mmCIF file of C-alpha atoms and ligand atoms in Angstrom:
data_model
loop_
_atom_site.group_PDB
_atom_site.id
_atom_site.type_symbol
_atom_site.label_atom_id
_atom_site.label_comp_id
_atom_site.label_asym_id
_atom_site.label_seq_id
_atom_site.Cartn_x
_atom_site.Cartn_y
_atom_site.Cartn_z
ATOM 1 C CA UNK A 250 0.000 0.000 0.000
ATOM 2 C CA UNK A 251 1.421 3.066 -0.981
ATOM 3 C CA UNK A 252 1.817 6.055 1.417
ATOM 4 C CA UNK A 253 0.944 9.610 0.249
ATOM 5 C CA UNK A 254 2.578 12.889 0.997
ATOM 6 C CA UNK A 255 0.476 16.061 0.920
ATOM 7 C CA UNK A 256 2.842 18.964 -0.532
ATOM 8 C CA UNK A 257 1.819 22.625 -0.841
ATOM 9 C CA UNK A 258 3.560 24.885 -2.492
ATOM 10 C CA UNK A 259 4.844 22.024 -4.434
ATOM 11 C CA UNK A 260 5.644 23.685 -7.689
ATOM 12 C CA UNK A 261 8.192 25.955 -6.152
ATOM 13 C CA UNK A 262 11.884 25.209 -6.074
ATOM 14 C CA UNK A 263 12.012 23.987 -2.479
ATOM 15 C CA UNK A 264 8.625 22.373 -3.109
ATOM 16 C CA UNK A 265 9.431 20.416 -6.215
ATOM 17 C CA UNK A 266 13.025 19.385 -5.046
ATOM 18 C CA UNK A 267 10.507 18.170 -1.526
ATOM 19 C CA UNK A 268 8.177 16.255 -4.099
ATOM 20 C CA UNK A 269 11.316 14.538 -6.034
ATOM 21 C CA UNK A 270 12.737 13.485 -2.619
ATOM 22 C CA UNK A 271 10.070 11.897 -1.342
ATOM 23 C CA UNK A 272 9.009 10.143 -4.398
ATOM 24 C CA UNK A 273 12.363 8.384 -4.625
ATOM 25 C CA UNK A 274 11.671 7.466 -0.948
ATOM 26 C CA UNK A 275 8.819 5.582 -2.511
ATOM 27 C CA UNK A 276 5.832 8.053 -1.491
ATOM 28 C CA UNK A 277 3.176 8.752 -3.339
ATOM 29 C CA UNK A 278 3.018 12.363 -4.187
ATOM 30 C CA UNK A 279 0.504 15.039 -3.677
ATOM 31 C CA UNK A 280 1.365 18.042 -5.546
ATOM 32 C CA UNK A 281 -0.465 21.404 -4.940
ATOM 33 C CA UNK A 282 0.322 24.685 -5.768
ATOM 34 C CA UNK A 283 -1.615 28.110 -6.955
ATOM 35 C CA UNK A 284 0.341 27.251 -10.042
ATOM 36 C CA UNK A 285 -1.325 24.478 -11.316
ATOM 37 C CA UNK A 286 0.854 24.152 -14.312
ATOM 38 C CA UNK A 287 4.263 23.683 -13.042
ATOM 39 C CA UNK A 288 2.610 21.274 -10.264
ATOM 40 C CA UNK A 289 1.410 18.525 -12.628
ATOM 41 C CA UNK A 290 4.864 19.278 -14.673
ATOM 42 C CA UNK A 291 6.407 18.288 -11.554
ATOM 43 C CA UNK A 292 4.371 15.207 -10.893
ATOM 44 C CA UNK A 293 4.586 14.202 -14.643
ATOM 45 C CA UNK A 294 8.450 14.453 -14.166
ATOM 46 C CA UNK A 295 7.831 12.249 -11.176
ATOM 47 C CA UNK A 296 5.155 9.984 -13.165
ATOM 48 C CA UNK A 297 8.191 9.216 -15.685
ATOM 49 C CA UNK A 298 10.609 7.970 -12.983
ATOM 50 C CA UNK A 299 7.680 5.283 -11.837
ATOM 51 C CA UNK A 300 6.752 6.923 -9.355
ATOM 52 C CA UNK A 301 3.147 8.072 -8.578
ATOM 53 C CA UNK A 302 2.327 11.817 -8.341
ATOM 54 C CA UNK A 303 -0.581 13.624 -8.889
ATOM 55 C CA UNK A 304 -1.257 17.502 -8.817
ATOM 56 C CA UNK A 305 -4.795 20.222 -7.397
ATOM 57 C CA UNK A 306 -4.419 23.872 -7.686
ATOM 58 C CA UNK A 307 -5.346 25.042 -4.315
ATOM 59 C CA UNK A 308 -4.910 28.344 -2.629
ATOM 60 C CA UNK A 309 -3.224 27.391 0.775
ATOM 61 C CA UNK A 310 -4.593 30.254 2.368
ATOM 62 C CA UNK A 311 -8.362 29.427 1.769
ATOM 63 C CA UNK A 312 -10.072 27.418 3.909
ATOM 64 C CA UNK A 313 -12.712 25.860 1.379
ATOM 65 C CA UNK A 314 -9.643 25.273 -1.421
ATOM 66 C CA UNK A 315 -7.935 23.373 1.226
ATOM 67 C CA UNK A 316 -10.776 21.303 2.542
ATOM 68 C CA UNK A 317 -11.857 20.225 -1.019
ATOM 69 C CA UNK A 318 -8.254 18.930 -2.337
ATOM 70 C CA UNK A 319 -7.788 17.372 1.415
ATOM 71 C CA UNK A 320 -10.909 15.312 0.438
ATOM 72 C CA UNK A 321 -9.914 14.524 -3.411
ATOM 73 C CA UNK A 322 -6.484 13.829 -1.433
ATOM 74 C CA UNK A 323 -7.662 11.144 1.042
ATOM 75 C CA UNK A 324 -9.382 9.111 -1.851
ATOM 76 C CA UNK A 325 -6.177 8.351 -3.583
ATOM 77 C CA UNK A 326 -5.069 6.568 -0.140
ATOM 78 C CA UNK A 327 -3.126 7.074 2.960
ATOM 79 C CA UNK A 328 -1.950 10.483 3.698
ATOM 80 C CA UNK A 329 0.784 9.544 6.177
ATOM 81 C CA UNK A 330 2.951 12.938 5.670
ATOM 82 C CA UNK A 331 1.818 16.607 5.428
ATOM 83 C CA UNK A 332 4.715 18.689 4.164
ATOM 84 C CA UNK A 333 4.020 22.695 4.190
ATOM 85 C CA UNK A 334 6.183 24.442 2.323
ATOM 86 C CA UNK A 335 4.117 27.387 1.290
ATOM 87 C CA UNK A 336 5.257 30.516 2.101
ATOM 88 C CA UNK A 337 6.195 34.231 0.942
ATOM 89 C CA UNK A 338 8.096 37.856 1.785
ATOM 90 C CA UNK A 339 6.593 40.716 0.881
ATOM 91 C CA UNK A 340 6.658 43.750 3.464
ATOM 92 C CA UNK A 341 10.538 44.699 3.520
ATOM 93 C CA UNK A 342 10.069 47.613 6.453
ATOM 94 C CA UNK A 343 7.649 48.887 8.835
ATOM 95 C CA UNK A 344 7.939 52.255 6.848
ATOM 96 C CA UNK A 345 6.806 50.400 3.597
ATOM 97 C CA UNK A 346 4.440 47.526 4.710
ATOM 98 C CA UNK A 347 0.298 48.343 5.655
ATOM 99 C CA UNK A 348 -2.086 46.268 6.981
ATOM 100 C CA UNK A 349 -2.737 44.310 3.788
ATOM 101 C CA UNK A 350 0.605 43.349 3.244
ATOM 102 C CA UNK A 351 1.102 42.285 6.830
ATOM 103 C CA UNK A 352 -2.096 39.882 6.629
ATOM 104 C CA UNK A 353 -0.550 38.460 3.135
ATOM 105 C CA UNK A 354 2.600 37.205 4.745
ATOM 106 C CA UNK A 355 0.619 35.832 7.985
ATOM 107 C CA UNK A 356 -1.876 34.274 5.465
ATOM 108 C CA UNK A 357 1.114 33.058 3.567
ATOM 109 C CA UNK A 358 3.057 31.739 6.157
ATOM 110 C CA UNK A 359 1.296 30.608 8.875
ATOM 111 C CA UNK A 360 -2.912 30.318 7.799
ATOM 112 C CA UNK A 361 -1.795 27.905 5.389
ATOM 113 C CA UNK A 362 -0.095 25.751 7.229
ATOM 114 C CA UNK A 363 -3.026 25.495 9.891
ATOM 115 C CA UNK A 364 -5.514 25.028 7.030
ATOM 116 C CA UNK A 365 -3.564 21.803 6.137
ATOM 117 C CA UNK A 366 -2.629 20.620 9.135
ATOM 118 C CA UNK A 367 -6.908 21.053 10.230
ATOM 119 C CA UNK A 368 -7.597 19.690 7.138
ATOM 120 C CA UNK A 369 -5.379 16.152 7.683
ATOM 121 C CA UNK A 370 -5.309 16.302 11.493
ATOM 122 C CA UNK A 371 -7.544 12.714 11.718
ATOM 123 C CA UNK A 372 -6.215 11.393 8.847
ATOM 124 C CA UNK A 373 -2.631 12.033 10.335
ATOM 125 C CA UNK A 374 -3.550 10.480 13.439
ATOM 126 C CA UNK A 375 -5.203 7.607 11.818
ATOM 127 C CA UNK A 376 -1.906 6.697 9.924
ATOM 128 C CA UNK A 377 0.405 7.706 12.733
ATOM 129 C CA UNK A 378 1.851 9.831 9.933
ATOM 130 C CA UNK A 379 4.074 13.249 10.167
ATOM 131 C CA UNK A 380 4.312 16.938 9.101
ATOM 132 C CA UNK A 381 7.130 19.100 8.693
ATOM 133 C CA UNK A 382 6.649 22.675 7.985
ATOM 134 C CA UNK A 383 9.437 24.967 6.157
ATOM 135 C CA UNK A 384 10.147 27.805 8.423
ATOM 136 C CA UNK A 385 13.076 29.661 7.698
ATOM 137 C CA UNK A 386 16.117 31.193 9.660
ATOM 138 C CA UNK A 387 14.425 34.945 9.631
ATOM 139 C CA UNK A 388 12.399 32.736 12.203
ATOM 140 C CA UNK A 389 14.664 31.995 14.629
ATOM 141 C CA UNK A 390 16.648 35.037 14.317
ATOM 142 C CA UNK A 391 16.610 38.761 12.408
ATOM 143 C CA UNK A 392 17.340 38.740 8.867
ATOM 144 C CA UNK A 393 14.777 41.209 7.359
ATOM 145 C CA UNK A 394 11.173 41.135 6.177
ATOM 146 C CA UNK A 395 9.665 41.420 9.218
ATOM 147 C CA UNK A 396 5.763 39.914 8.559
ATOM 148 C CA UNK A 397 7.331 37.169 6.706
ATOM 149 C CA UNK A 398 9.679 36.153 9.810
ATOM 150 C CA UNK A 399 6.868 36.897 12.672
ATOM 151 C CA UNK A 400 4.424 34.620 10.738
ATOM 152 C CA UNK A 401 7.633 31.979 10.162
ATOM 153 C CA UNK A 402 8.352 32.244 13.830
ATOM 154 C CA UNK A 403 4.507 31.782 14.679
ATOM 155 C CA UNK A 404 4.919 28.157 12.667
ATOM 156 C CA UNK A 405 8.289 27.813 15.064
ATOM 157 C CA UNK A 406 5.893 28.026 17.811
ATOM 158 C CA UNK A 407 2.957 25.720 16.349
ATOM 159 C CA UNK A 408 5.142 22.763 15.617
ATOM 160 C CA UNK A 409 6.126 22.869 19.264
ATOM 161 C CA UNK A 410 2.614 23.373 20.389
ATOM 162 C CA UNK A 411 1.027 20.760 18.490
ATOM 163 C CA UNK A 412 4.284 18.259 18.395
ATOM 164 C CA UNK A 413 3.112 18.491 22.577
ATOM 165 C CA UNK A 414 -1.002 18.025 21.260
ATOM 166 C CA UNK A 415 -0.386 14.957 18.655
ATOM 167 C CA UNK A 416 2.536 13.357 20.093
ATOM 168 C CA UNK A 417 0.179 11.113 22.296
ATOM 169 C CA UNK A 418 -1.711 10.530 19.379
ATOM 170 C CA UNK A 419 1.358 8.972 17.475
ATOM 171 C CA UNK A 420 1.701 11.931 15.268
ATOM 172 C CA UNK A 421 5.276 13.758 14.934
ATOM 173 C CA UNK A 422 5.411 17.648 14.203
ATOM 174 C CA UNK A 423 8.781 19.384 12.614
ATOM 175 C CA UNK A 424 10.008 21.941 10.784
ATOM 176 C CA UNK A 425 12.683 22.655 8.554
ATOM 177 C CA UNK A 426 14.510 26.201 8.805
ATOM 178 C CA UNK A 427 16.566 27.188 5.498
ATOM 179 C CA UNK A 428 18.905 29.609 5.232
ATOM 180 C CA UNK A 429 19.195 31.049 1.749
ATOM 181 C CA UNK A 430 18.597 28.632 -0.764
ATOM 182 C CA UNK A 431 19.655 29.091 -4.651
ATOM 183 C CA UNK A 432 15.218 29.805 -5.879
ATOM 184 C CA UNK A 433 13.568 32.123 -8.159
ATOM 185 C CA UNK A 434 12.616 33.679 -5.313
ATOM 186 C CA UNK A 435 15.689 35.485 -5.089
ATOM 187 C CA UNK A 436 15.429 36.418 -8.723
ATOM 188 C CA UNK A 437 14.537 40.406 -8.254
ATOM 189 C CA UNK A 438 17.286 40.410 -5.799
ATOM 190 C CA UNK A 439 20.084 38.707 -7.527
ATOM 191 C CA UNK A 440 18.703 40.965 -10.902
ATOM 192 C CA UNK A 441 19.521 44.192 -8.542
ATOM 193 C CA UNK A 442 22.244 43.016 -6.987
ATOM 194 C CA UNK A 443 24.260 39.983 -8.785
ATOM 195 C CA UNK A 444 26.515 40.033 -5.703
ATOM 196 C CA UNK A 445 23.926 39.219 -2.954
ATOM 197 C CA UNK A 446 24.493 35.669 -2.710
ATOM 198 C CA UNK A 447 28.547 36.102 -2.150
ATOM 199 C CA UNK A 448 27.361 38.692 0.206
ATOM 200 C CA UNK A 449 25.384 36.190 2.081
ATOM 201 C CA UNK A 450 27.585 33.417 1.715
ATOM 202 C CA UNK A 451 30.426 35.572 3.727
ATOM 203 C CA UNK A 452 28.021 35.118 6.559
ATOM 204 C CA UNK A 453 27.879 31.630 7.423
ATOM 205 C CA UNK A 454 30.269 29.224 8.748
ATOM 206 C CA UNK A 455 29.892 26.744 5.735
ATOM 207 C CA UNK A 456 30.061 29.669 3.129
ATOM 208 C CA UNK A 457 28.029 28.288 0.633
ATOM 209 C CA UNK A 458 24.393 28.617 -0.977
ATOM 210 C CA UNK A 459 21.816 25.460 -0.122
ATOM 211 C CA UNK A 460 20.416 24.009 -3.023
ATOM 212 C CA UNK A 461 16.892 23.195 -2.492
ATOM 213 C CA UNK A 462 17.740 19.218 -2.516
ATOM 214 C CA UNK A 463 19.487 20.071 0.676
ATOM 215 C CA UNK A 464 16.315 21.359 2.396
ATOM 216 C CA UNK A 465 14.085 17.720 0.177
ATOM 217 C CA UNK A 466 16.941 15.933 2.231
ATOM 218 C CA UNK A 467 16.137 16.881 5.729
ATOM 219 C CA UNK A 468 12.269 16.502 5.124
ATOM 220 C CA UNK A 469 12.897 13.074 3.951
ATOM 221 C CA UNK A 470 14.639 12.174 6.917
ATOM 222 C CA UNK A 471 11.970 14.078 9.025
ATOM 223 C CA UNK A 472 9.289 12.097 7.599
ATOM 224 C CA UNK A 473 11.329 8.782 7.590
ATOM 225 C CA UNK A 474 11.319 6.215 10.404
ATOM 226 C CA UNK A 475 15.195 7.187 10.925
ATOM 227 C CA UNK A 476 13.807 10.339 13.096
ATOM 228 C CA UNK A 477 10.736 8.380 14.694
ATOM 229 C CA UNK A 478 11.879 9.756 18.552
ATOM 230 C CA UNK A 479 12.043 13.320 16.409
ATOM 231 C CA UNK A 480 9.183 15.659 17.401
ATOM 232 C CA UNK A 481 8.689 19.550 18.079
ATOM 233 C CA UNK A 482 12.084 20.370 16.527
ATOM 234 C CA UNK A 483 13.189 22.717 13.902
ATOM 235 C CA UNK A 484 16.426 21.634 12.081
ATOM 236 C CA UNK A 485 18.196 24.446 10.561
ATOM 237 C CA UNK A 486 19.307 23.852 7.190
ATOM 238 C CA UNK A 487 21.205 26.829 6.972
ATOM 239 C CA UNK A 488 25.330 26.305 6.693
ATOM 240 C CA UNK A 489 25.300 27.118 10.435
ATOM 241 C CA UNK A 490 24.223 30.984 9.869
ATOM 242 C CA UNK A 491 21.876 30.322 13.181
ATOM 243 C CA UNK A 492 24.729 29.091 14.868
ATOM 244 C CA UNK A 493 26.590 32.212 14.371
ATOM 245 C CA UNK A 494 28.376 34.945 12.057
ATOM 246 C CA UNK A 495 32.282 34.003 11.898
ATOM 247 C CA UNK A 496 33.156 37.383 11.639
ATOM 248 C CA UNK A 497 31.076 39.020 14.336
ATOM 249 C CA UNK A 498 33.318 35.981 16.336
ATOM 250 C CA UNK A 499 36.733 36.990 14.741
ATOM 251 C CA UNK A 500 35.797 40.908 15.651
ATOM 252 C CA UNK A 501 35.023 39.761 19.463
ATOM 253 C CA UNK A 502 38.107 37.976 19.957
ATOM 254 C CA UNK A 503 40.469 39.938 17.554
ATOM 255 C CA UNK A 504 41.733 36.733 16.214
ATOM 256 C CA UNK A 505 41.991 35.963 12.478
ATOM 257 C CA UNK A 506 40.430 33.127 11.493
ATOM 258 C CA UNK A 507 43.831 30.472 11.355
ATOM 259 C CA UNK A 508 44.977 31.555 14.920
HETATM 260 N N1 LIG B 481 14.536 30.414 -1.052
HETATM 261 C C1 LIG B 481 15.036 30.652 0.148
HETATM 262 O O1 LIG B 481 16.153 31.192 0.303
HETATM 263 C C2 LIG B 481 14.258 30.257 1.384
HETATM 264 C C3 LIG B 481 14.879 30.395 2.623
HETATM 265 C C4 LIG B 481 14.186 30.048 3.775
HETATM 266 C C5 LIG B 481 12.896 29.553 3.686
HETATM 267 N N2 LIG B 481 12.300 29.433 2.464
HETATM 268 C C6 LIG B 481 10.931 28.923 2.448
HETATM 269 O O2 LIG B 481 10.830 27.809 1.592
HETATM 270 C C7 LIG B 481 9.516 27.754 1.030
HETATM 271 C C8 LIG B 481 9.599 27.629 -0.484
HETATM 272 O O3 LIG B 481 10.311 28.722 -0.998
HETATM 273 P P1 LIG B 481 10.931 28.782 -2.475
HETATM 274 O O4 LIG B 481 12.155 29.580 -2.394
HETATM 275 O O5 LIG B 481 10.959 27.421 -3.084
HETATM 276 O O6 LIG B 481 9.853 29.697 -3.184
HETATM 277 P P2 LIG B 481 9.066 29.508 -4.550
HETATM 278 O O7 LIG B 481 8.464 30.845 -4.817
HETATM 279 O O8 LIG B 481 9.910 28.856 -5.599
HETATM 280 O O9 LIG B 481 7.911 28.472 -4.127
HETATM 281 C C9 LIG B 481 6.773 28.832 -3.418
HETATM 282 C C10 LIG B 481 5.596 28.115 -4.073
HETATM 283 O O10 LIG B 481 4.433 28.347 -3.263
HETATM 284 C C11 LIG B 481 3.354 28.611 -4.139
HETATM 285 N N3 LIG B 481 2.357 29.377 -3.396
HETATM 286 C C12 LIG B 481 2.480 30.653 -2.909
HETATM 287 N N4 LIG B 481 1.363 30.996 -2.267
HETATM 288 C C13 LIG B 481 0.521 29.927 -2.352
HETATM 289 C C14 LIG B 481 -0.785 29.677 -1.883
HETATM 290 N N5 LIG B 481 -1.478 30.605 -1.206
HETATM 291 N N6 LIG B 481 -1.345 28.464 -2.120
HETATM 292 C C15 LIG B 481 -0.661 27.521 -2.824
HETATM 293 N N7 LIG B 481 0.579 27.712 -3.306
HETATM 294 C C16 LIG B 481 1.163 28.896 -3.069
HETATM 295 C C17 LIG B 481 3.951 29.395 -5.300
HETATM 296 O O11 LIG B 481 3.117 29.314 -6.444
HETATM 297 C C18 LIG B 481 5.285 28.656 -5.467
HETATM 298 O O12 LIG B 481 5.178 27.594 -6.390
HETATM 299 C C19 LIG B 481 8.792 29.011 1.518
HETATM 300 O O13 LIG B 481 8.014 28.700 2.653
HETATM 301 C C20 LIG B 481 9.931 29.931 1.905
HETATM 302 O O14 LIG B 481 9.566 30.854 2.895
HETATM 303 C C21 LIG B 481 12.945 29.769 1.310
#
């Protein structure tokens, strides 16, 4: 029998490279994205491996878009993971950002992934099955965008809060915190400034970029039996930026970075 996995925001970069993962790993795949398109490219990509995949367009943020793919979901089979990677940053400053553009990054980033989990919560605990959640560092720390990282935070605190709620069901709750990974979504950035990944790179103590495979790779093993004691945690996947900045260290101790 094969187990399905419930991906939003499936067409992205993160989401597709999630998708691709966990079909290898022998799920079924549920693709859905607002871009319906590049969501049933993905699962025909995943279709020609062998592997089964099949894609909705659903809005993540709206309750009766999620509740009616949920149910079209649940008739293909067991939903035994839930795997939220939706999410967006719009408002850049509290000078810049209004009301509306505050609710679209809570909506974004946090609604959606309480619509899904709502949506699959019996299901879930009827499979003993698992959800991970992409968070990001901006949650855990202060990198900018500041609705984007409160709502990202907020999903921090929900994977605790409900890892504590399901675990005596048998369900697992994690998240996955990237630093910056190599996405479009860094295209209007990288267009204005062609340096900003170096930039960022400089940062962290593993001075590279992720690729979105490295953020599939930790879901997989979230959602694997390897991590089956592994609940209420967020693992950074982030080249150890969380961790710290080398140089703020080197300018504390006045040491260069070989003494
Ligand atoms: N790229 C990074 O550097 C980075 C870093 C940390 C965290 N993240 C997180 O990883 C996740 C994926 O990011 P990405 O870089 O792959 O972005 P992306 O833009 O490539 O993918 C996001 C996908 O979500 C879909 N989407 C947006 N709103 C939706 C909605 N309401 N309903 C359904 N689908 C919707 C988009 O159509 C898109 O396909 C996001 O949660 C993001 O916050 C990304």
């Amino acid at each position: 029998m094969t187990n399905w996995a419930f991906v939003t925001g499936g067409a992205g970069d993160i989401g597709s490279a999630i998708c691709q993962t966990l079909a290898r790993d022998g799920f079924g795949i549920v693709c859905v994205d607002l871009n319906e398109e590049r969501a049933e490219a993905v699962c025909s990509g995943i279709r020609m491996e062998g592997g089964q995949a099949v894609s909705f367009r659903v809005d993540a943020t709206d309750p009766a878009s999620v509740s009616a793919a949920a149910t079209e979901a649940m008739k293909l089979g067991n939903i035994t993971a839930l795997v939220n990677t939706v999410g967006r940053a719009k408002g850049t400053s509290i000078f810049t950002m209004d009301y509306a553009i505050w609710r679209e990054d809570i909506a974004a980033n946090l609604d959606s992934a309480f619509l899904c989990i709502q949506a699959f919560r019996d299901q879930l605990i009827a499979q003993q099955g698992s959800i991970v959640s992409i968070a990001t560092v901006n949650g855990l720390g202060v990198f900018g965008f500041p609705g984007y990282s409160a709502g990202k935070a907020a999903l921090i605190h929900l994977t605790k809060s409900l890892a504590v709620e399901l675990g005596p069901h048998g369900v697992r709750v994690n998240a996955v915190a990237p630093g910056t990974v190599r996405t479009r979504a860094w295209n209007a950035r990288l267009e204005a400034n062609p340096g900003v990944f170096d930039e960022l790179q400089a940062l962290c103590p593993l001075p590279r970029i992720s690729s979105p495979a490295n953020v599939a790779d930790a879901v997989a093993f979230l959602v694997s039996e390897k991590a089956s004691m592994i609940t209420g945690q967020t693992i950074a996947v982030d080249g150890g930026l969380s961790a710290g900045i080398p140089a703020a260290g080197r300018a504390v101790t006045q040491l260069s970075h070989r003494s």
